[in-house]
Amino acid sequence: MKKHLRIFACYFRLNLASALEYRASFISQAFGMALSNSTFLFFWWIAFQQIGGAIAGYTYKDVLFIWAVASSAYGLSHVLFANAANLTGLIVTGELDAFLLQPCCVLVNVLCARTILSAYGDLFYGFAVMLIFFAGEPAAWLWFLYGALTGGVLITAINLAAHTLSFYWGDASAMGRMALEFTINFSVYPDKIYAPAVRALMYSVIPAGIAVHVPLRLFQAFSPGLALAALGGAAAYCAAAGFFFYRGLRRYESGNVIVTRL
Amino acid sequence: MKALRKYYVIAKVSFTNALAYRASVFSRFGFFTLYIYVFMSLWRAIYQEGAVHGYSYAQMVWYLIMTEFVSFFCGAEILQKMNEEVKSGSIAYLLGRPSHYIFYQLANSLGQVPLNFVSFGALATVLGLLFVGPLHSFTPLELAPLLLSILLSILLNFFFLTLIGLTAFVLEDNLALYLIYQKLSFMLGMFLPVEFLPAWLQPVAKNLPFSYIYWAPAKIFVNYSPALCLELIPRQAAWAAAAAAAALLCYQLSIRRLQVNGG
């Protein structure tokens, strides 16, 4: 475990250093993404202005909360584990060989090897929304941090599970993009707007509900049972995604591509 | 005439390519359906809370279907392509050809339109009929102005993306510019009709080009009247012409900065 944490910390340091090497690009991408996210608050403000009151049981402040959690969770996942969304490319081109040869846990090594600059904007955006709208509410902060952390890990697991299909089907990049798009769309709108079958999907196969909507429920009315069930569900999903990856890895056929990792 | 013919050939090659790789179009069907489903669900929830000024629920869903339909034509592939060509230096190969770089890209983009139009048009119609039924106000009379409005939207978006793409000559990264442009056009027409904006913002939105990419064709589609077409289509044409002129001018200025190293 200690070794894994050391690799994780080392990758984070190197990825950050490489991001800062192209400072202008880093700042413009992160700022652009944060600005881009903020336009959706404008959309919601207009939608609430049209009707007043609540939409599918969510007030404007509830929507701000799920946006903060979803944005930071997505940011965290793509700052720390961006390579999960790149797994299909590694499998299809045979570049996974380079990771298999190194003397450390394959999954940790693969997941942490890449970052996305604009994801820093998503990560900070969630904190900015919390600072502006929930500054004096410690309970909101507690459940925001809980949601951002569990959501970050869950989004990585969803990416991992979807791209792992490439071991079985060949190129599953479209499936991976689709899974991520579902996750985002299920996260940033009130869950009750969806039909019951879709809501069932949100709390099982693509557990965006556990990542974003459960923290809101816990913030509104704390329930230890719900908190534990959500944590248990998230842990089980992550374990299943890891297990699925290692099962798929057995089917991996090594390529003859020569890769240099700088 | 001879000059037009070569761009026609470029568009034809692009169309043949699109047909050969048609699977990529069908893989985007899932995304299109997802977005329509999400917005349909959201607006259904909003309409359940109370009436929304000026649009019935069916009109609103058809409006969103039309904006998504236009957005799936107006992909950002051209921007990504230009960024790669400028940064990798492969633009040098295109500059050596007997065609203008911008018009080459335009012909290439327009070549993709017929397949997108037919495939996403069919899907959009099926989804609309399935979710909210027919749009009763629609008449075949509006087909010609609607198609013209959609074509102008494609051109306007193309020249804006070209302008952003040309910044690759001077900027290390132009993603932020694209995101700002994308969200302005989303908020001033794609996700919300301009009529839903606060009263003070509506005249501003109507005097900016971003609304004419999505709002104009969708508004003509759900709320057709000859007077509306006469109001919106000339404005779309004027903005498309202005964006084209700006793109051509920027291209002339940018190309002087190009440095290509052989290898």
Coordinates of N, CA and C in Angstrom, one line a residue, chain B residues 7-179:
Chain B
Y7 N -13.3 22.9 -56.0 CA -13.9 22.8 -54.6 C -15.0 21.8 -54.6
Y8 N -15.7 21.6 -55.7 CA -16.8 20.6 -55.8 C -16.2 19.2 -55.7
V9 N -15.0 19.1 -56.4 CA -14.3 17.8 -56.3 C -13.8 17.4 -54.9
I10 N -13.3 18.5 -54.2 CA -12.9 18.3 -52.8 C -14.1 17.8 -51.9
A11 N -15.2 18.5 -52.1 CA -16.4 18.2 -51.3 C -16.9 16.8 -51.7
K12 N -16.7 16.4 -52.9 CA -17.2 15.1 -53.4 C -16.3 14.0 -52.7
V13 N -15.0 14.2 -52.7 CA -14.1 13.3 -52.1 C -14.4 13.1 -50.6
S14 N -14.7 14.3 -49.9 CA -15.0 14.3 -48.5 C -16.3 13.5 -48.3
F15 N -17.3 13.7 -49.2 CA -18.5 12.9 -49.1 C -18.3 11.4 -49.2
T16 N -17.5 11.1 -50.2 CA -17.1 9.6 -50.4 C -16.5 9.1 -49.1
N17 N -15.6 9.8 -48.5 CA -14.9 9.4 -47.3 C -15.9 9.2 -46.2
A18 N -16.8 10.2 -46.1 CA -17.9 10.1 -45.0 C -18.7 8.9 -45.2
L19 N -19.0 8.5 -46.4 CA -19.8 7.3 -46.7 C -19.0 6.1 -46.4
A20 N -17.8 6.1 -46.7 CA -16.9 4.9 -46.4 C -16.8 4.7 -44.9
Y21 N -16.7 5.7 -44.1 CA -16.6 5.6 -42.7 C -17.9 6.0 -42.0
R22 N -19.0 5.5 -42.5 CA -20.4 5.9 -42.0 C -20.6 5.4 -40.6
A23 N -19.8 4.3 -40.2 CA -20.0 3.8 -38.9 C -19.8 4.8 -37.8
S24 N -18.9 5.8 -38.1 CA -18.6 6.8 -37.1 C -19.8 7.7 -36.9
V25 N -20.6 7.9 -38.0 CA -21.9 8.7 -37.8 C -22.8 8.0 -36.9
F26 N -23.0 6.7 -37.2 CA -23.9 5.9 -36.4 C -23.5 5.8 -34.9
S27 N -22.2 5.8 -34.7 CA -21.8 5.8 -33.3 C -22.2 7.0 -32.5
R28 N -22.4 8.1 -33.3 CA -22.8 9.4 -32.6 C -24.3 9.4 -32.4
F29 N -25.0 8.5 -32.9 CA -26.5 8.4 -32.7 C -26.8 8.3 -31.2
G30 N -26.0 7.5 -30.5 CA -26.2 7.4 -29.1 C -26.1 8.7 -28.3
F31 N -25.1 9.5 -28.7 CA -24.9 10.8 -28.0 C -26.1 11.7 -28.3
F32 N -26.5 11.7 -29.6 CA -27.7 12.6 -30.0 C -28.9 12.2 -29.2
T33 N -29.2 10.9 -29.1 CA -30.4 10.4 -28.4 C -30.3 10.7 -26.9
L34 N -29.1 10.6 -26.4 CA -28.9 10.9 -24.9 C -29.3 12.3 -24.6
Y35 N -28.7 13.3 -25.5 CA -28.9 14.7 -25.2 C -30.4 15.0 -25.3
I36 N -31.0 14.5 -26.4 CA -32.5 14.8 -26.6 C -33.3 14.2 -25.4
Y37 N -32.9 13.0 -24.9 CA -33.7 12.4 -23.8 C -33.5 13.3 -22.6
V38 N -32.3 13.7 -22.3 CA -32.0 14.5 -21.1 C -32.8 15.8 -21.1
F39 N -32.7 16.5 -22.2 CA -33.4 17.8 -22.3 C -35.0 17.6 -22.3
M40 N -35.4 16.5 -23.0 CA -36.8 16.3 -23.0 C -37.3 16.0 -21.5
S41 N -36.5 15.2 -20.8 CA -36.9 15.0 -19.4 C -36.9 16.2 -18.5
L42 N -35.8 17.0 -18.7 CA -35.7 18.3 -17.9 C -36.9 19.2 -18.2
W43 N -37.2 19.4 -19.5 CA -38.2 20.4 -19.8 C -39.6 19.9 -19.4
R44 N -39.8 18.5 -19.4 CA -41.0 18.0 -19.0 C -41.2 18.3 -17.5
A45 N -40.1 18.1 -16.7 CA -40.2 18.5 -15.3 C -40.5 20.0 -15.1
I46 N -39.9 20.8 -15.9 CA -40.1 22.2 -15.8 C -41.6 22.6 -16.1
Y47 N -42.1 22.0 -17.2 CA -43.5 22.3 -17.6 C -44.5 21.7 -16.6
Q48 N -44.1 20.7 -15.9 CA -45.0 20.1 -14.8 C -45.2 21.1 -13.7
E49 N -44.1 22.0 -13.5 CA -44.2 23.0 -12.4 C -45.0 24.2 -12.8
G50 N -45.1 24.5 -14.1 CA -45.9 25.6 -14.5 C -45.7 25.9 -16.0
A51 N -46.5 26.8 -16.5 CA -46.4 27.1 -17.9 C -45.1 28.0 -18.2
V52 N -44.6 27.8 -19.3 CA -43.4 28.5 -19.7 C -43.8 29.5 -20.8
H53 N -43.5 30.7 -20.7 CA -44.0 31.8 -21.6 C -43.6 31.6 -23.0
G54 N -44.6 31.5 -23.9 CA -44.3 31.6 -25.3 C -44.2 30.3 -26.1
Y55 N -43.8 29.2 -25.4 CA -43.6 27.9 -26.1 C -44.4 26.8 -25.4
S56 N -45.1 26.0 -26.2 CA -45.7 24.8 -25.6 C -44.6 23.8 -25.4
Y57 N -45.0 22.7 -24.6 CA -44.0 21.7 -24.3 C -43.5 21.0 -25.6
A58 N -44.4 20.7 -26.6 CA -44.0 20.1 -27.8 C -43.1 21.0 -28.6
Q59 N -43.4 22.3 -28.7 CA -42.6 23.3 -29.4 C -41.2 23.3 -28.8
M60 N -41.1 23.3 -27.4 CA -39.8 23.4 -26.8 C -39.0 22.2 -27.1
V61 N -39.6 20.9 -27.1 CA -38.8 19.7 -27.4 C -38.3 19.8 -28.9
W62 N -39.2 20.2 -29.8 CA -38.8 20.2 -31.2 C -37.8 21.3 -31.4
Y63 N -37.9 22.4 -30.6 CA -36.8 23.5 -30.7 C -35.5 22.9 -30.3
L64 N -35.4 22.1 -29.2 CA -34.2 21.5 -28.8 C -33.7 20.5 -29.8
I65 N -34.6 19.7 -30.3 CA -34.2 18.7 -31.3 C -33.5 19.4 -32.5
M66 N -34.1 20.5 -32.9 CA -33.5 21.3 -34.1 C -32.1 21.8 -33.7
T67 N -32.0 22.4 -32.5 CA -30.7 23.0 -32.1 C -29.6 21.8 -32.1
E68 N -30.0 20.7 -31.5 CA -29.1 19.6 -31.4 C -28.7 19.1 -32.9
F69 N -29.7 19.1 -33.7 CA -29.5 18.6 -35.1 C -28.5 19.5 -35.8
V70 N -28.7 20.8 -35.6 CA -27.7 21.8 -36.2 C -26.3 21.6 -35.6
S71 N -26.3 21.4 -34.3 CA -25.0 21.2 -33.6 C -24.2 20.0 -34.0
F72 N -25.0 18.9 -34.4 CA -24.3 17.7 -34.9 C -23.7 17.9 -36.3
F73 N -24.2 18.9 -37.0 CA -23.5 19.3 -38.3 C -22.3 20.1 -38.0
C74 N -22.5 21.0 -37.0 CA -21.4 22.0 -36.8 C -20.4 21.4 -35.8
G75 N -19.9 20.3 -36.0 CA -18.9 19.7 -35.1 C -17.7 20.6 -35.0
A76 N -16.9 20.3 -34.0 CA -15.6 21.1 -33.8 C -14.4 20.4 -34.5
E77 N -14.7 19.4 -35.4 CA -13.6 18.7 -36.0 C -12.7 19.6 -36.8
I78 N -13.2 20.7 -37.4 CA -12.4 21.6 -38.2 C -11.4 22.3 -37.3
L79 N -11.8 22.6 -36.1 CA -10.9 23.3 -35.2 C -9.7 22.4 -34.8
Q80 N -10.1 21.2 -34.4 CA -9.0 20.2 -34.0 C -8.1 20.0 -35.2
K81 N -8.6 19.9 -36.4 CA -7.8 19.6 -37.6 C -6.9 20.8 -37.9
M82 N -7.4 22.0 -37.8 CA -6.5 23.1 -38.0 C -5.4 23.3 -37.0
N83 N -5.8 23.0 -35.7 CA -4.8 23.1 -34.7 C -3.6 22.1 -35.0
E84 N -4.0 20.9 -35.3 CA -3.0 19.8 -35.6 C -2.2 20.2 -36.8
E85 N -2.8 20.7 -37.9 CA -2.1 21.1 -39.1 C -1.1 22.2 -38.8
V86 N -1.5 23.2 -38.0 CA -0.6 24.3 -37.8 C 0.5 23.9 -36.9
K87 N 0.2 23.1 -35.8 CA 1.2 22.8 -34.8 C 2.2 21.7 -35.4
S88 N 1.7 20.8 -36.2 CA 2.6 19.8 -36.7 C 3.3 20.2 -38.0
G89 N 2.9 21.3 -38.6 CA 3.5 21.8 -39.8 C 2.9 21.2 -41.1
S90 N 2.0 20.3 -40.9 CA 1.5 19.6 -42.1 C 0.6 20.5 -43.0
I91 N 0.4 21.7 -42.4 CA -0.3 22.7 -43.2 C 0.5 23.1 -44.5
A92 N 1.8 22.9 -44.4 CA 2.6 23.2 -45.6 C 2.2 22.4 -46.8
Y93 N 1.8 21.1 -46.6 CA 1.3 20.3 -47.8 C 0.1 20.9 -48.4
L94 N -0.8 21.4 -47.6 CA -2.1 22.0 -48.1 C -1.8 23.3 -48.8
L95 N -0.9 24.1 -48.3 CA -0.6 25.4 -48.9 C 0.0 25.3 -50.3
G96 N 0.7 24.1 -50.5 CA 1.2 23.9 -51.8 C 0.2 23.5 -52.9
R97 N -1.0 23.2 -52.5 CA -2.0 22.8 -53.4 C -2.7 24.0 -54.1
P98 N -3.2 23.7 -55.3 CA -3.8 24.9 -56.1 C -5.2 25.2 -55.6
S99 N -5.3 25.4 -54.3 CA -6.6 25.8 -53.7 C -6.4 26.7 -52.5
H100 N -7.3 27.5 -52.2 CA -7.2 28.4 -51.0 C -7.4 27.5 -49.8
Y101 N -6.6 27.7 -48.8 CA -6.7 26.8 -47.6 C -8.0 26.9 -46.9
I102 N -8.6 28.1 -46.7 CA -9.9 28.2 -46.1 C -11.0 27.6 -46.9
F103 N -11.0 27.8 -48.2 CA -12.1 27.2 -49.0 C -11.9 25.7 -49.2
Y104 N -10.6 25.3 -49.1 CA -10.4 23.8 -49.1 C -11.1 23.2 -47.9
Q105 N -10.9 23.8 -46.7 CA -11.5 23.3 -45.5 C -13.0 23.4 -45.5
L106 N -13.5 24.5 -46.1 CA -14.9 24.6 -46.2 C -15.5 23.5 -47.1
A107 N -14.9 23.3 -48.3 CA -15.4 22.3 -49.2 C -15.4 20.9 -48.5
N108 N -14.3 20.7 -47.7 CA -14.1 19.4 -47.0 C -15.3 19.3 -46.0
S109 N -15.6 20.3 -45.3 CA -16.6 20.3 -44.2 C -18.0 20.1 -44.9
L110 N -18.3 20.8 -46.0 CA -19.6 20.7 -46.6 C -19.8 19.3 -47.2
G111 N -18.7 18.7 -47.6 CA -18.8 17.3 -48.1 C -19.4 16.3 -47.1
Q112 N -19.2 16.7 -45.8 CA -19.7 15.8 -44.8 C -21.2 16.0 -44.5
V113 N -21.7 17.2 -45.0 CA -23.1 17.6 -44.6 C -24.2 16.6 -45.1
P114 N -24.2 16.1 -46.4 CA -25.3 15.3 -46.9 C -25.6 14.1 -46.0
L115 N -24.5 13.4 -45.7 CA -24.7 12.1 -44.9 C -25.3 12.5 -43.5
N116 N -24.7 13.5 -42.9 CA -25.1 14.0 -41.5 C -26.6 14.4 -41.6
F117 N -26.9 15.1 -42.7 CA -28.3 15.7 -42.8 C -29.3 14.5 -42.8
V118 N -29.0 13.6 -43.7 CA -30.0 12.5 -43.9 C -30.1 11.6 -42.6
S119 N -28.9 11.2 -42.1 CA -28.9 10.3 -40.9 C -29.5 10.9 -39.7
F120 N -28.9 12.1 -39.3 CA -29.4 12.8 -38.1 C -30.8 13.3 -38.3
G121 N -31.1 13.7 -39.5 CA -32.5 14.2 -39.8 C -33.5 13.1 -39.5
A122 N -33.2 11.9 -40.0 CA -34.1 10.8 -39.8 C -34.2 10.5 -38.3
L123 N -33.1 10.4 -37.6 CA -33.1 10.1 -36.2 C -33.9 11.2 -35.4
A124 N -33.6 12.5 -35.7 CA -34.3 13.6 -35.0 C -35.8 13.5 -35.2
T125 N -36.2 13.2 -36.5 CA -37.7 13.1 -36.7 C -38.3 12.0 -35.9
V126 N -37.6 10.8 -35.9 CA -38.1 9.7 -35.1 C -38.2 10.0 -33.6
L127 N -37.2 10.6 -33.1 CA -37.2 10.9 -31.7 C -38.3 11.9 -31.3
G128 N -38.4 13.0 -32.2 CA -39.4 14.0 -31.9 C -40.8 13.4 -31.9
L129 N -41.1 12.5 -32.9 CA -42.4 11.9 -33.1 C -42.7 11.0 -31.9
L130 N -41.6 10.3 -31.4 CA -41.8 9.4 -30.3 C -42.0 10.1 -29.0
F131 N -41.3 11.2 -28.8 CA -41.3 11.9 -27.5 C -42.6 12.8 -27.4
V132 N -42.8 13.6 -28.4 CA -43.9 14.6 -28.2 C -44.9 14.6 -29.4
G133 N -44.7 13.7 -30.4 CA -45.7 13.7 -31.5 C -45.3 14.8 -32.5
P134 N -46.2 14.9 -33.6 CA -45.8 15.9 -34.6 C -45.9 17.3 -34.2
L135 N -45.2 18.1 -34.9 CA -45.2 19.6 -34.6 C -46.3 20.1 -35.5
H136 N -47.5 20.5 -34.9 CA -48.6 20.8 -35.8 C -48.5 22.1 -36.6
S137 N -47.6 23.0 -36.1 CA -47.5 24.3 -36.8 C -46.6 24.1 -38.1
F138 N -45.9 23.0 -38.2 CA -45.0 22.8 -39.3 C -45.8 22.6 -40.7
T139 N -45.3 23.4 -41.7 CA -45.9 23.2 -43.0 C -44.8 23.1 -44.0
P140 N -45.1 22.4 -45.1 CA -44.0 22.2 -46.1 C -43.5 23.5 -46.7
L141 N -44.3 24.6 -46.6 CA -43.9 25.9 -47.1 C -42.6 26.4 -46.4
E142 N -42.4 26.0 -45.2 CA -41.3 26.5 -44.5 C -40.0 25.8 -44.7
L143 N -40.1 24.7 -45.5 CA -38.9 23.9 -45.7 C -37.8 24.6 -46.4
A144 N -38.1 25.4 -47.5 CA -37.0 26.1 -48.2 C -36.3 27.1 -47.3
P145 N -37.1 28.0 -46.6 CA -36.4 29.0 -45.7 C -35.6 28.3 -44.6
L146 N -36.2 27.2 -44.1 CA -35.5 26.5 -43.0 C -34.2 25.9 -43.5
L147 N -34.2 25.3 -44.7 CA -32.9 24.7 -45.2 C -31.9 25.8 -45.4
L148 N -32.4 27.0 -45.9 CA -31.4 28.1 -46.1 C -30.9 28.6 -44.7
S149 N -31.7 28.6 -43.7 CA -31.3 29.1 -42.4 C -30.3 28.1 -41.8
I150 N -30.5 26.8 -42.0 CA -29.6 25.8 -41.5 C -28.2 25.9 -42.2
L151 N -28.3 26.1 -43.5 CA -27.0 26.3 -44.3 C -26.2 27.5 -43.8
L152 N -26.9 28.6 -43.5 CA -26.3 29.8 -43.0 C -25.7 29.5 -41.7
S153 N -26.4 28.8 -40.8 CA -25.8 28.4 -39.5 C -24.5 27.6 -39.6
I154 N -24.5 26.7 -40.6 CA -23.3 25.9 -40.8 C -22.2 26.8 -41.2
L155 N -22.4 27.7 -42.1 CA -21.4 28.6 -42.6 C -20.9 29.5 -41.5
L156 N -21.8 30.1 -40.7 CA -21.5 31.0 -39.7 C -20.6 30.3 -38.6
N157 N -21.0 29.1 -38.3 CA -20.2 28.3 -37.3 C -18.9 27.9 -37.9
F158 N -18.8 27.5 -39.1 CA -17.6 27.1 -39.8 C -16.6 28.3 -39.7
F159 N -17.0 29.5 -40.1 CA -16.1 30.6 -40.1 C -15.6 31.1 -38.7
F160 N -16.5 30.9 -37.8 CA -16.1 31.2 -36.4 C -15.0 30.2 -35.9
L161 N -15.3 28.9 -36.2 CA -14.3 27.9 -35.8 C -13.0 28.1 -36.5
T162 N -13.1 28.6 -37.8 CA -11.8 28.8 -38.5 C -11.1 30.0 -37.9
L163 N -11.8 31.0 -37.5 CA -11.2 32.1 -36.8 C -10.4 31.7 -35.5
I164 N -11.1 30.8 -34.8 CA -10.5 30.3 -33.5 C -9.3 29.4 -33.9
G165 N -9.5 28.6 -34.9 CA -8.4 27.7 -35.4 C -7.2 28.5 -35.8
L166 N -7.4 29.6 -36.4 CA -6.2 30.4 -36.9 C -5.4 31.0 -35.8
T167 N -6.0 31.1 -34.6 CA -5.3 31.6 -33.4 C -4.1 30.7 -33.0
A168 N -4.2 29.4 -33.6 CA -3.1 28.5 -33.3 C -1.7 29.0 -33.8
F169 N -1.8 30.0 -34.8 CA -0.6 30.6 -35.3 C 0.1 31.4 -34.2
V170 N -0.7 31.9 -33.3 CA -0.1 32.8 -32.3 C -0.2 32.3 -30.8
L171 N -1.2 31.5 -30.6 CA -1.4 31.1 -29.2 C -0.9 29.6 -29.0
E172 N -0.4 29.4 -27.8 CA 0.1 28.0 -27.5 C -1.1 27.1 -27.4
D173 N -2.2 27.6 -26.9 CA -3.4 26.8 -26.7 C -4.7 27.6 -26.9
N174 N -5.6 27.1 -27.8 CA -6.8 28.0 -28.0 C -8.1 27.3 -27.5
L175 N -7.9 26.3 -26.6 CA -9.1 25.6 -26.1 C -10.0 26.5 -25.3
A176 N -9.4 27.5 -24.5 CA -10.2 28.4 -23.7 C -11.1 29.2 -24.6
L177 N -10.5 29.7 -25.8 CA -11.3 30.5 -26.7 C -12.5 29.7 -27.2
Y178 N -12.2 28.4 -27.6 CA -13.3 27.6 -28.1 C -14.4 27.4 -27.1
L179 N -14.0 27.1 -25.8 CA -15.0 26.9 -24.8 C -15.9 28.1 -24.6

